[in-house]
Coordinates of C-alpha atoms in Angstrom, one line a residue:
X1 CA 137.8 109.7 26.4
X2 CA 139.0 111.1 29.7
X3 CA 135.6 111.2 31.3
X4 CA 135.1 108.0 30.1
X5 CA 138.5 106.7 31.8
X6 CA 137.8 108.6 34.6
X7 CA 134.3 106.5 35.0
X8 CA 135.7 103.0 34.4
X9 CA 138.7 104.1 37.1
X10 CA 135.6 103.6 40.0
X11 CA 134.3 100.5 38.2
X12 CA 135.1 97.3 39.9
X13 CA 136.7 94.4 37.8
X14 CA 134.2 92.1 38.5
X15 CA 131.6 94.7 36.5
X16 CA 133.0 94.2 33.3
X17 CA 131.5 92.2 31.2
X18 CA 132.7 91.6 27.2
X19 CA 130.3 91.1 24.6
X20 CA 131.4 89.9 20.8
X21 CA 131.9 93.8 19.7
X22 CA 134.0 94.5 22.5
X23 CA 134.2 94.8 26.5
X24 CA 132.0 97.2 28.5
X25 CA 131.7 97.9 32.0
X26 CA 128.6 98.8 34.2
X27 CA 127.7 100.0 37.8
X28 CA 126.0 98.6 40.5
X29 CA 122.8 99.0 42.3
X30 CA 123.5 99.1 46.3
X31 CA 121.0 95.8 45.8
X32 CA 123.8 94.2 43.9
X33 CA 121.7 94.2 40.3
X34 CA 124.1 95.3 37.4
X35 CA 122.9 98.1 34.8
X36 CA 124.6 98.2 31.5
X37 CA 123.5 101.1 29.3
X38 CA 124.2 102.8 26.0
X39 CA 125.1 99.2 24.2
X40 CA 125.5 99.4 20.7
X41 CA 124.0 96.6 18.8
X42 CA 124.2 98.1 15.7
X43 CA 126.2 100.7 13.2
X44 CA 124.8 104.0 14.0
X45 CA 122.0 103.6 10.5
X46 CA 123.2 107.6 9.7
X47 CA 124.4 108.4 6.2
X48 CA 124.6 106.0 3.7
X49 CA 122.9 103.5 6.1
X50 CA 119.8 105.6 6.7
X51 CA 117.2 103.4 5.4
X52 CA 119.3 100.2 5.2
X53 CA 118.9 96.9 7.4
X54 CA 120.9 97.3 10.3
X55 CA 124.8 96.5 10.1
X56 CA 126.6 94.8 13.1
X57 CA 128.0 96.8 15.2
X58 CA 132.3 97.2 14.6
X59 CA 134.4 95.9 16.9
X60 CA 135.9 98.0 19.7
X61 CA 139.6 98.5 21.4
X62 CA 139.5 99.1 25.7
X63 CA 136.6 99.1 27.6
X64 CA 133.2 100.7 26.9
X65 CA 131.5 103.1 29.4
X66 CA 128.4 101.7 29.6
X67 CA 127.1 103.7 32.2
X68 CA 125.0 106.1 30.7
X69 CA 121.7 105.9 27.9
X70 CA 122.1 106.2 24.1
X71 CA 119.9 108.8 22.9
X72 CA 116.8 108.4 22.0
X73 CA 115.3 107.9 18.1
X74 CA 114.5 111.0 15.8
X75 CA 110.8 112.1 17.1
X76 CA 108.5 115.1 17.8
X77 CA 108.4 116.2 21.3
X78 CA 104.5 115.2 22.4
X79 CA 105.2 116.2 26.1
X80 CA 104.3 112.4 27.5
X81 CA 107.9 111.9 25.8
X82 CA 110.0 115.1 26.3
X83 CA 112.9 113.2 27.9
X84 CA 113.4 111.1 24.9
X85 CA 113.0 113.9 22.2
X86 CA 114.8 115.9 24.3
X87 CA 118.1 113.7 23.7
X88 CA 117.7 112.4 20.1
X89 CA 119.7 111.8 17.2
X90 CA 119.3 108.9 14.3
X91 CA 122.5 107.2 15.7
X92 CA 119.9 105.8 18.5
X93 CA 120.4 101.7 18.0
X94 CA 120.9 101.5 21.9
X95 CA 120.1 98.4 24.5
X96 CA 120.3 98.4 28.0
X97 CA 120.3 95.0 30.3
X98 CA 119.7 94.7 33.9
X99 CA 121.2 91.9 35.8
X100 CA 120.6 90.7 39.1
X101 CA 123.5 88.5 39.0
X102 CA 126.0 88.2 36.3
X103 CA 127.4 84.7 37.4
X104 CA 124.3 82.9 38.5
X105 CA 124.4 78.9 39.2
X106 CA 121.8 78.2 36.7
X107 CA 121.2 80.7 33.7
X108 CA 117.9 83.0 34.0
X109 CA 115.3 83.8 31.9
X110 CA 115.5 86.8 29.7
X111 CA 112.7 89.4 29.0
X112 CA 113.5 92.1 26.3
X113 CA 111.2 94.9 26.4
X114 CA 109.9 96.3 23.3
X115 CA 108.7 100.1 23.9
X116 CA 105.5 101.6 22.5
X117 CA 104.6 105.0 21.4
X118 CA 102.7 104.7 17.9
X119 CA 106.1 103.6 16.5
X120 CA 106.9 107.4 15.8
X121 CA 107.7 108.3 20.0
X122 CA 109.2 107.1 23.4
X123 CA 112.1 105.0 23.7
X124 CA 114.2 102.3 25.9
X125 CA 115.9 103.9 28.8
X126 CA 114.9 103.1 32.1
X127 CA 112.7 100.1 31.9
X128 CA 116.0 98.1 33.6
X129 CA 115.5 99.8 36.4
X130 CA 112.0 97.7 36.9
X131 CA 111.5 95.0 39.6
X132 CA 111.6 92.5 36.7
X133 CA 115.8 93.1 37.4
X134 CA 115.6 91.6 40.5
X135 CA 114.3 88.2 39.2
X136 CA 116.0 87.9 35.9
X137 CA 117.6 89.6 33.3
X138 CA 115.7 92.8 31.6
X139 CA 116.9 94.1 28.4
X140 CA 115.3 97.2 26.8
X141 CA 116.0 98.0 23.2
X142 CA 115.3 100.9 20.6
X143 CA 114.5 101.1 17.2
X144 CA 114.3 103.4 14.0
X145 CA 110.5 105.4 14.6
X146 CA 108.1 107.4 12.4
X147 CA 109.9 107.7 8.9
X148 CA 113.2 106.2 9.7
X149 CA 111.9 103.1 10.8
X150 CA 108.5 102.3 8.4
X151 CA 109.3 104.5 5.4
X152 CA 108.8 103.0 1.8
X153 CA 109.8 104.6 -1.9
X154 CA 110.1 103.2 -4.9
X155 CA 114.0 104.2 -5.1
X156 CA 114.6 102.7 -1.3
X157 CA 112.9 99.6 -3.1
X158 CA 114.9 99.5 -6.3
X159 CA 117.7 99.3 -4.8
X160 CA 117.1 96.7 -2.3
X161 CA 118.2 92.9 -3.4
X162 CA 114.8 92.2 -1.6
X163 CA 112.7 94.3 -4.0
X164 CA 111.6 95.5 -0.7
X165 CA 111.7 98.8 1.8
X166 CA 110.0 99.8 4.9
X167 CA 109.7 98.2 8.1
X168 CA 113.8 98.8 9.1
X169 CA 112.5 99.3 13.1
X170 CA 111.1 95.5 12.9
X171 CA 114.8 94.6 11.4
X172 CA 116.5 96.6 14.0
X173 CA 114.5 94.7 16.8
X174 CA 115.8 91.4 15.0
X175 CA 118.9 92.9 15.4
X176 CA 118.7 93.1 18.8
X177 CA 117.6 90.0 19.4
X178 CA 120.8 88.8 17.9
X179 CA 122.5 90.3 20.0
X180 CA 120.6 89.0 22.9
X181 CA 121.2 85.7 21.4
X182 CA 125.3 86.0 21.1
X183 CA 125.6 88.1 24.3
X184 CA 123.4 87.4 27.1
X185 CA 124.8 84.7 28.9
X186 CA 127.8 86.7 29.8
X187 CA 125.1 88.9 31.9
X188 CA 123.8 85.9 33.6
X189 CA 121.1 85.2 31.0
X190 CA 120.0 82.2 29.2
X191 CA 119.9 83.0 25.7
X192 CA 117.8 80.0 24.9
X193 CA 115.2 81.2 27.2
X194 CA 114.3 84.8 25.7
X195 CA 110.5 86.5 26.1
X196 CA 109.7 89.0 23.8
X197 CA 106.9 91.7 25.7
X198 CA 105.9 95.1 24.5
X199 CA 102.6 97.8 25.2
X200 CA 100.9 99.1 22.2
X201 CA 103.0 99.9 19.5
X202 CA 105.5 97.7 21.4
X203 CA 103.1 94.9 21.7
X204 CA 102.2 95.3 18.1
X205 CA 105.5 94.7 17.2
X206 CA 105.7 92.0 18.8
X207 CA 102.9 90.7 17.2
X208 CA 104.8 91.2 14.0
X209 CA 107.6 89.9 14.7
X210 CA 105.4 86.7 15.5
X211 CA 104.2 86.6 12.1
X212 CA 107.9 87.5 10.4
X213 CA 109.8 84.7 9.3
X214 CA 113.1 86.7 10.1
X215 CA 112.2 86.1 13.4
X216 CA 111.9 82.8 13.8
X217 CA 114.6 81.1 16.6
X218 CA 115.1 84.7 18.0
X219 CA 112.9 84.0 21.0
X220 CA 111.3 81.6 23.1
X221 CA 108.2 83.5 23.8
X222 CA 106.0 86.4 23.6
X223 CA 103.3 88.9 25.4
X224 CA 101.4 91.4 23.8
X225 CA 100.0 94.1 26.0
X226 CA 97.1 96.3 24.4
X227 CA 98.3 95.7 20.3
X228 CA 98.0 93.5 18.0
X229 CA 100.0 93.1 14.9
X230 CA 97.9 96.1 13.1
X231 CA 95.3 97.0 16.2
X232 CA 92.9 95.7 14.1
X233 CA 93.5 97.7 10.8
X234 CA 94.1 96.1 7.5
X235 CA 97.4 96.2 6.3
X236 CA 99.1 98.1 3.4
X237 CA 100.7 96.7 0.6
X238 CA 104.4 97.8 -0.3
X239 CA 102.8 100.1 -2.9
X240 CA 100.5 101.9 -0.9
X241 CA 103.5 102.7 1.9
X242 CA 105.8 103.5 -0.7
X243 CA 103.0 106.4 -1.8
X244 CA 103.0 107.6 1.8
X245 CA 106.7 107.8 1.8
X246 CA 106.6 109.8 -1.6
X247 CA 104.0 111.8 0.2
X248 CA 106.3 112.1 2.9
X249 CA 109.6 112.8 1.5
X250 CA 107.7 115.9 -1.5
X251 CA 106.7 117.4 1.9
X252 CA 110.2 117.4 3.3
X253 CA 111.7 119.3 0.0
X254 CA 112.5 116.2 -2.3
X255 CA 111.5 116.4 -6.0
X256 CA 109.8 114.3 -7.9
X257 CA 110.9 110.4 -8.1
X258 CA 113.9 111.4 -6.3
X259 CA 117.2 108.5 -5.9
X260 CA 118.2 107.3 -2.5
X261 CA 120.9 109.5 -2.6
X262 CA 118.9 112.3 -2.6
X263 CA 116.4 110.7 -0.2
X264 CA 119.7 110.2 2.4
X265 CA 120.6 114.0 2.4
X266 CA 117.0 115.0 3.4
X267 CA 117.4 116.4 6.6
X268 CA 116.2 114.5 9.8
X269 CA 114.3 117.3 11.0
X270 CA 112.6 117.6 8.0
X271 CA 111.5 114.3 7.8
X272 CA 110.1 114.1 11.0
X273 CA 107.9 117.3 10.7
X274 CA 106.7 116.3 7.3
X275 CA 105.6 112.5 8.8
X276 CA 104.0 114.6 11.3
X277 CA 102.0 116.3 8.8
X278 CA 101.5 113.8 6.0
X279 CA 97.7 113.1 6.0
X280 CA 96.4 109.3 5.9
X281 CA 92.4 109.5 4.8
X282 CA 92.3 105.9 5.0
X283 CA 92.6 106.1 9.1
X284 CA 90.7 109.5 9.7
X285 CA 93.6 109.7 12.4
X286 CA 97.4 110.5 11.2
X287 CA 99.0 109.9 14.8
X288 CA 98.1 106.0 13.5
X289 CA 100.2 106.8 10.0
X290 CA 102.9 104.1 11.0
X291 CA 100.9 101.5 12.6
X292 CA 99.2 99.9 10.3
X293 CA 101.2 96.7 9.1
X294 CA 103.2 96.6 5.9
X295 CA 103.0 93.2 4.0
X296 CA 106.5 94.2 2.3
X297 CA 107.3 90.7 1.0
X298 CA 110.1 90.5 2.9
X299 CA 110.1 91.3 6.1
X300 CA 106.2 90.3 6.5
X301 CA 106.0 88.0 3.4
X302 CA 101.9 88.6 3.4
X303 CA 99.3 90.4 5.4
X304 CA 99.0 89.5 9.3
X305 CA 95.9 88.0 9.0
X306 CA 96.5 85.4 6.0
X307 CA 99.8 84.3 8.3
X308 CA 97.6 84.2 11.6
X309 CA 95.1 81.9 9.8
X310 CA 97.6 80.0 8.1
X311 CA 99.9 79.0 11.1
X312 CA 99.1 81.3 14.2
X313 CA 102.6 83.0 14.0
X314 CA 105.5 81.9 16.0
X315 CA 104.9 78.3 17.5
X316 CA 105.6 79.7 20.4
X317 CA 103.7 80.6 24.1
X318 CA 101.5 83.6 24.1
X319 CA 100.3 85.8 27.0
X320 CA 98.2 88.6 25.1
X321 CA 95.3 90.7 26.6
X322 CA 94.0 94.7 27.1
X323 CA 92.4 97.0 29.0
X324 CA 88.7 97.4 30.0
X325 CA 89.3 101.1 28.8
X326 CA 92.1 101.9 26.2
X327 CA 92.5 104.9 23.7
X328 CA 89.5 106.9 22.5
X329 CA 90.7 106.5 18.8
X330 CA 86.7 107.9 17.9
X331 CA 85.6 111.4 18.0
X332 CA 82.5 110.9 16.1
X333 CA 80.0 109.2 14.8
X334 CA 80.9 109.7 11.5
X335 CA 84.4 108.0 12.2
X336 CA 83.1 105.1 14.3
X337 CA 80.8 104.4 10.8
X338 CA 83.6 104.6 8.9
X339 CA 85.6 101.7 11.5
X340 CA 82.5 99.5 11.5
X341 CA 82.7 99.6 7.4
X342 CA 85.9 98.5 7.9
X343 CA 86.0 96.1 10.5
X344 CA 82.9 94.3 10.3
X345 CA 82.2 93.9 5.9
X346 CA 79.1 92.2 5.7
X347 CA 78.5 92.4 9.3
X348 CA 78.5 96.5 9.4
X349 CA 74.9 96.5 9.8
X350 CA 74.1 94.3 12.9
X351 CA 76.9 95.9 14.2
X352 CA 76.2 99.8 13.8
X353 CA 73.0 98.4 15.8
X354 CA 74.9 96.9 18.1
X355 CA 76.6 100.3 18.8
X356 CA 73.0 102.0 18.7
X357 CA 71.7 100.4 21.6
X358 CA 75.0 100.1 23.9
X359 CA 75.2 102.8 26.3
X360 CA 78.1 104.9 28.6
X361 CA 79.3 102.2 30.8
X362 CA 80.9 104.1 34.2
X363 CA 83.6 101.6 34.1
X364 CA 84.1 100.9 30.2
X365 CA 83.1 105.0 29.2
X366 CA 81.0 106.0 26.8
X367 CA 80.0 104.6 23.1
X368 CA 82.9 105.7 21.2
X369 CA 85.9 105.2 24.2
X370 CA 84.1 101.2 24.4
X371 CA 84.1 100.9 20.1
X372 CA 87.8 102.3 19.9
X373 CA 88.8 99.6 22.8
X374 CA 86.7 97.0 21.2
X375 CA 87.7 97.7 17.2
X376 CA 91.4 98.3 18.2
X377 CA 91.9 96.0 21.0
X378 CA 89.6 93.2 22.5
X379 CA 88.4 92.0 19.4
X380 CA 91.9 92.2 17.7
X381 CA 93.2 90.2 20.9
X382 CA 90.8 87.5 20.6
X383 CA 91.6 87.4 16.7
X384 CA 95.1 86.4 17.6
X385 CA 94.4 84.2 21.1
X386 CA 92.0 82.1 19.0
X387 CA 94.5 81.2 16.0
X388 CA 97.0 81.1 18.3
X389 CA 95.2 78.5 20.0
X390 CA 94.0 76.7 16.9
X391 CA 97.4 76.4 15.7
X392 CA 98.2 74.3 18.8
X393 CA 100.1 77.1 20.0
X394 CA 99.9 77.7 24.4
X395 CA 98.0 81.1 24.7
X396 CA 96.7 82.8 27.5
X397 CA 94.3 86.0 27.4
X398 CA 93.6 88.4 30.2
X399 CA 91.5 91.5 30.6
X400 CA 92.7 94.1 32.9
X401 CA 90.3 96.7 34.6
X402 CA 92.1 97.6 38.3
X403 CA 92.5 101.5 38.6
X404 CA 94.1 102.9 41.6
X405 CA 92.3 105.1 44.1
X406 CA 90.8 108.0 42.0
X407 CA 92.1 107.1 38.8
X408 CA 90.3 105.3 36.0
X409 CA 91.7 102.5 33.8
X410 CA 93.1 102.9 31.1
X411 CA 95.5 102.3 27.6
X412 CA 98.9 101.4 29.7
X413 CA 97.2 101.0 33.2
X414 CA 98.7 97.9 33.4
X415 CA 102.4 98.6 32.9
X416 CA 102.9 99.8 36.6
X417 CA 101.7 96.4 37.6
X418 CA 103.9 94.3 35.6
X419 CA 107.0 96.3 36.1
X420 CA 106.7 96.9 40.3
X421 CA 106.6 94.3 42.7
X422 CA 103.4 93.8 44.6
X423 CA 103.0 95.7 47.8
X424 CA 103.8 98.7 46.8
X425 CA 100.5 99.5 46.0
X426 CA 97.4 99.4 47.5
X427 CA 95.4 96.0 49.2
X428 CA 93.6 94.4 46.6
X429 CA 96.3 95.2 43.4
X430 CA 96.6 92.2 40.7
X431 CA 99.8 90.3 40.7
X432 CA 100.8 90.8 37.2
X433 CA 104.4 90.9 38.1
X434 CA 104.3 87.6 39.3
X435 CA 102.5 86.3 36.2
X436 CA 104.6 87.7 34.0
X437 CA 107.8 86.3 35.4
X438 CA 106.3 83.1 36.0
X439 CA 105.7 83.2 32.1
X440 CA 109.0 84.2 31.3
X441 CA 110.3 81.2 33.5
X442 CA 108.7 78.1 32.5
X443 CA 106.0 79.2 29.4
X444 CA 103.0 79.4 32.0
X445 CA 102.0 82.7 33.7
X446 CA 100.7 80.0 36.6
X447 CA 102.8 79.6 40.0
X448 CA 102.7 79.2 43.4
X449 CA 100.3 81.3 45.5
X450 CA 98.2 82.4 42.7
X451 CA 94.6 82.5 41.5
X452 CA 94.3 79.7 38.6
X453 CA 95.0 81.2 35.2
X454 CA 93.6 78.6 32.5
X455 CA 94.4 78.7 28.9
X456 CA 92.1 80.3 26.4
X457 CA 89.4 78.6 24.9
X458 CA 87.9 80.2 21.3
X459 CA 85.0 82.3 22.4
X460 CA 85.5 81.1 26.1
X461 CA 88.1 81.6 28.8
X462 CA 90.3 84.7 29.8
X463 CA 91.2 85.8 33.0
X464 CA 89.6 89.0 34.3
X465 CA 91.8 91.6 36.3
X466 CA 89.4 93.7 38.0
X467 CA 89.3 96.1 41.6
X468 CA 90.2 93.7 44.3
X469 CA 89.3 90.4 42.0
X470 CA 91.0 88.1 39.4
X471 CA 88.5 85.9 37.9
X472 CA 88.0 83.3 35.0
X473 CA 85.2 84.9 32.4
X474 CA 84.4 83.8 29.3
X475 CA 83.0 85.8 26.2
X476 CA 85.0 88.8 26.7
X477 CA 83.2 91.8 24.4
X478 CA 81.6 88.6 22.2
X479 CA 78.5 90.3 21.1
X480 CA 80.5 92.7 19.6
X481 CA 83.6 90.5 18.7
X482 CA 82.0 88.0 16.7
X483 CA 80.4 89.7 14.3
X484 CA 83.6 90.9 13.2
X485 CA 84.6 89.5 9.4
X486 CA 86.6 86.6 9.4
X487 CA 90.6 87.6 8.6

């Protein structure tokens, strides 16, 4: 408490700002932008709320320092993430906001970033500090990972008046999103005027939340960068994730059809290690184990694909797209048979041959690094752009394929380019930044100043990114992409 009062004492009154929990108070940027950290917008899901929908957060006396970053969700240390697993506990239900004006004369758009990392690693500090800040109001929120946050078992399911467990990270980014929604506009924000946008995992749960009907009304829009709701995979049904999580939970010491009580006192260490080393045959790859989609019949009443067909997900705009090169999710042949089984049914054949006759590409790689970004990426994309589109829905697809100087494209390439303002990069670097806020603005990524962006067209239009170029194409990947079985 006394370094926390000795913080607020060099805060300025003016940088105070009270949400419905409580008041909090931020620093400023020598630009004049305002960074608010360490927000609670949830009870700390520990205990007795491990494995439980997230609880508003209680009320607070004083001010709040919100001048430094919750810690970061309960993960393994993969290197790429060591400053998040460094600092991690399961009290990690943390937003930050970034706000370049707290008072402005007209409320500004609102983008809330949605981190990716498989949904098991990585987390939400430090995105505020982006460009985006200095245009509108950036908030980047955290969620339960790996078992905390996608974990089913037939006790967490008893006991749930939904007859349902798993997916808790997709209700903890809902629960954000409320919060958004009650306590944005006293950061300068419209809360009417909110754009959901994520990479990878982060884009795949965006995609979900799309397709949840929890989340409808909690924003106004929505861009999916390299994931889909699934990446492509078919989704598990409540039973099959609730035999992973037994799998799961016999592997960090529980016995046999334990309760939840028993479940709650597993240790968090534990857990993690045994997700870590639970093995998923159906995916030949266990860093995937909480990625595939979980129709839970609550949170995601029915599989992606049947909701996608059915409406196109939120009736909302779309900016969705991926890179020329992404992940190289393939190490053999025998794996890339196993995906084209999968993803193709009756059309496995014609395209095995299809993959037989394609060779290395020095811009797209070889065989199996162009299969991985077509199975898990551009084909997936295109799934979702076209019933987005059908539905009635704006949507607007992009490919992106600009690599700096002695660097190569690839999964998360992009990021950079969305998050800095042009020019501080080489001639020749794609505006995405500008897009993207554009978007955020006024539901069209088209502005002032820049290269035409049309709306997809099924089979047709997308906007090509490459070195030094930004081009309409059609028939991105389509030899490959339409042979893949209908969802």
């Amino acid at each position: 408490m006394l370094l926390a009062a000795l913080a607020l004492a060099a805060v300025q009154p003016d940088i105070v700002v009270r949400t419905d929990a409580g008041a909090i108070a931020s620093e400023a940027l020598p630009d004049g932008r305002h960074l608010f950290r360490g927000i609670p917008f949830a009870q700390p899901p520990v205990g007795r709320l491990r494995w439980k929908p997230p609880l508003p957060v209680k009320p607070w006396t004083g001010i709040r320092d919100a001048t430094h970053s919750g810690p970061g969700c309960m993960q393994i240390d993969y290197g790429w993430n060591h400053a998040n697993a460094a600092n991690q506990s399961e009290d990690c239900l943390y937003l930050e906001v970034g706000s370049p004006n707290l008072k402005p004369a007209r409320p500004l758009p609102v983008m809330v970033w949605i981190h990716g990392g498989g949904n098991r690693a990585g987390g939400g500090t430090g995105t505020i500090w982006s460009d985006l800040g200095k245009q509108l109001v950036i908030v980047s929120i955290q969620y339960r990972l790996g078992a905390f946050g996608f974990l089913s078992h037939p006790a967490l399911t008893a006991e749930s008046p939904h007859h349902s467990s798993g997916n808790y990270a997709l209700l903890d980014q809902q629960a954000a999103l409320r919060w958004v929604r009650a306590n944005i506009a006293g950061f300068g924000g419209d809360p009417r005027n909110v754009t959901i946008f994520g990479e990878s995992a982060g884009a795949q749960d965006v995609g979900l939340q799309m397709l949840s009907p929890l989340g409808r009304g909690l924003f106004a829009k929505a861009i999916e960068e390299s994931g889909t709701a699934g990446f492509g995979m078919p989704p598990r049904s409540l039973a099959e994730n609730e035999a992973i999580g037994e799998a799961v939970v016999t592997r960090a010491g529980a016995p046999a059809h334990a309760d939840a009580a028993t479940l709650r006192a597993l240790p968090a260490e534990a857990l993690v290690q045994a997700a870590e080393k639970t093995p998923v045959p159906a995916l030949g790859d266990n860093s995937y184990i909480w990625l595939q989609a979980v129709s839970d019949g609550w949170v995601l009443t029915e599989p992606p694909a049947v909701t996608l067909a059915r409406n196109g997900g939120a009736s909302v705009p779309l900016l969705i797209g991926s890179n020329a090169r992404e992940l190289d999710g393939l190490h053999d042949q025998a794996q890339l048979q196993k995906a084209i089984d999968r993803t193709f049914g009756a059309n496995a054949a014609a395209a095995k041959a299809y993959y037989d006759r394609l060779l290395p590409d020095p811009r797209r790689g070889d065989v199996l690094l162009q299969a991985s970004t077509d199975l898990a990426f551009a084909c997936p994309a295109d799934v979702v752009a076209a019933a987005h589109t059908k539905a009635g829905h704006p949507t607007w697809q992009y490919e992106f394929d600009y690599a700096l100087p002695g660097q190569e494209v690839s999964h998360s390439s992009e990021i950079r380019f969305v998050m800095g303002a042009p020019g501080k990069f080489p001639p020749g670097e794609p505006p995405l930044h500008f897009y993207w806020i554009n978007f955020a603005r006024i539901g069209d990524p088209n502005g002032a100043g820049l290269p035409s962006w049309q709306p997809y067209a099924p089979g047709a239009r997308y906007v090509s990114f490459e070195d030094g170029r930004i081009e309409m194409r059609q028939n991105l990947r389509g030899d490959i992409c339409h042979l893949r079985a209908a969802p």
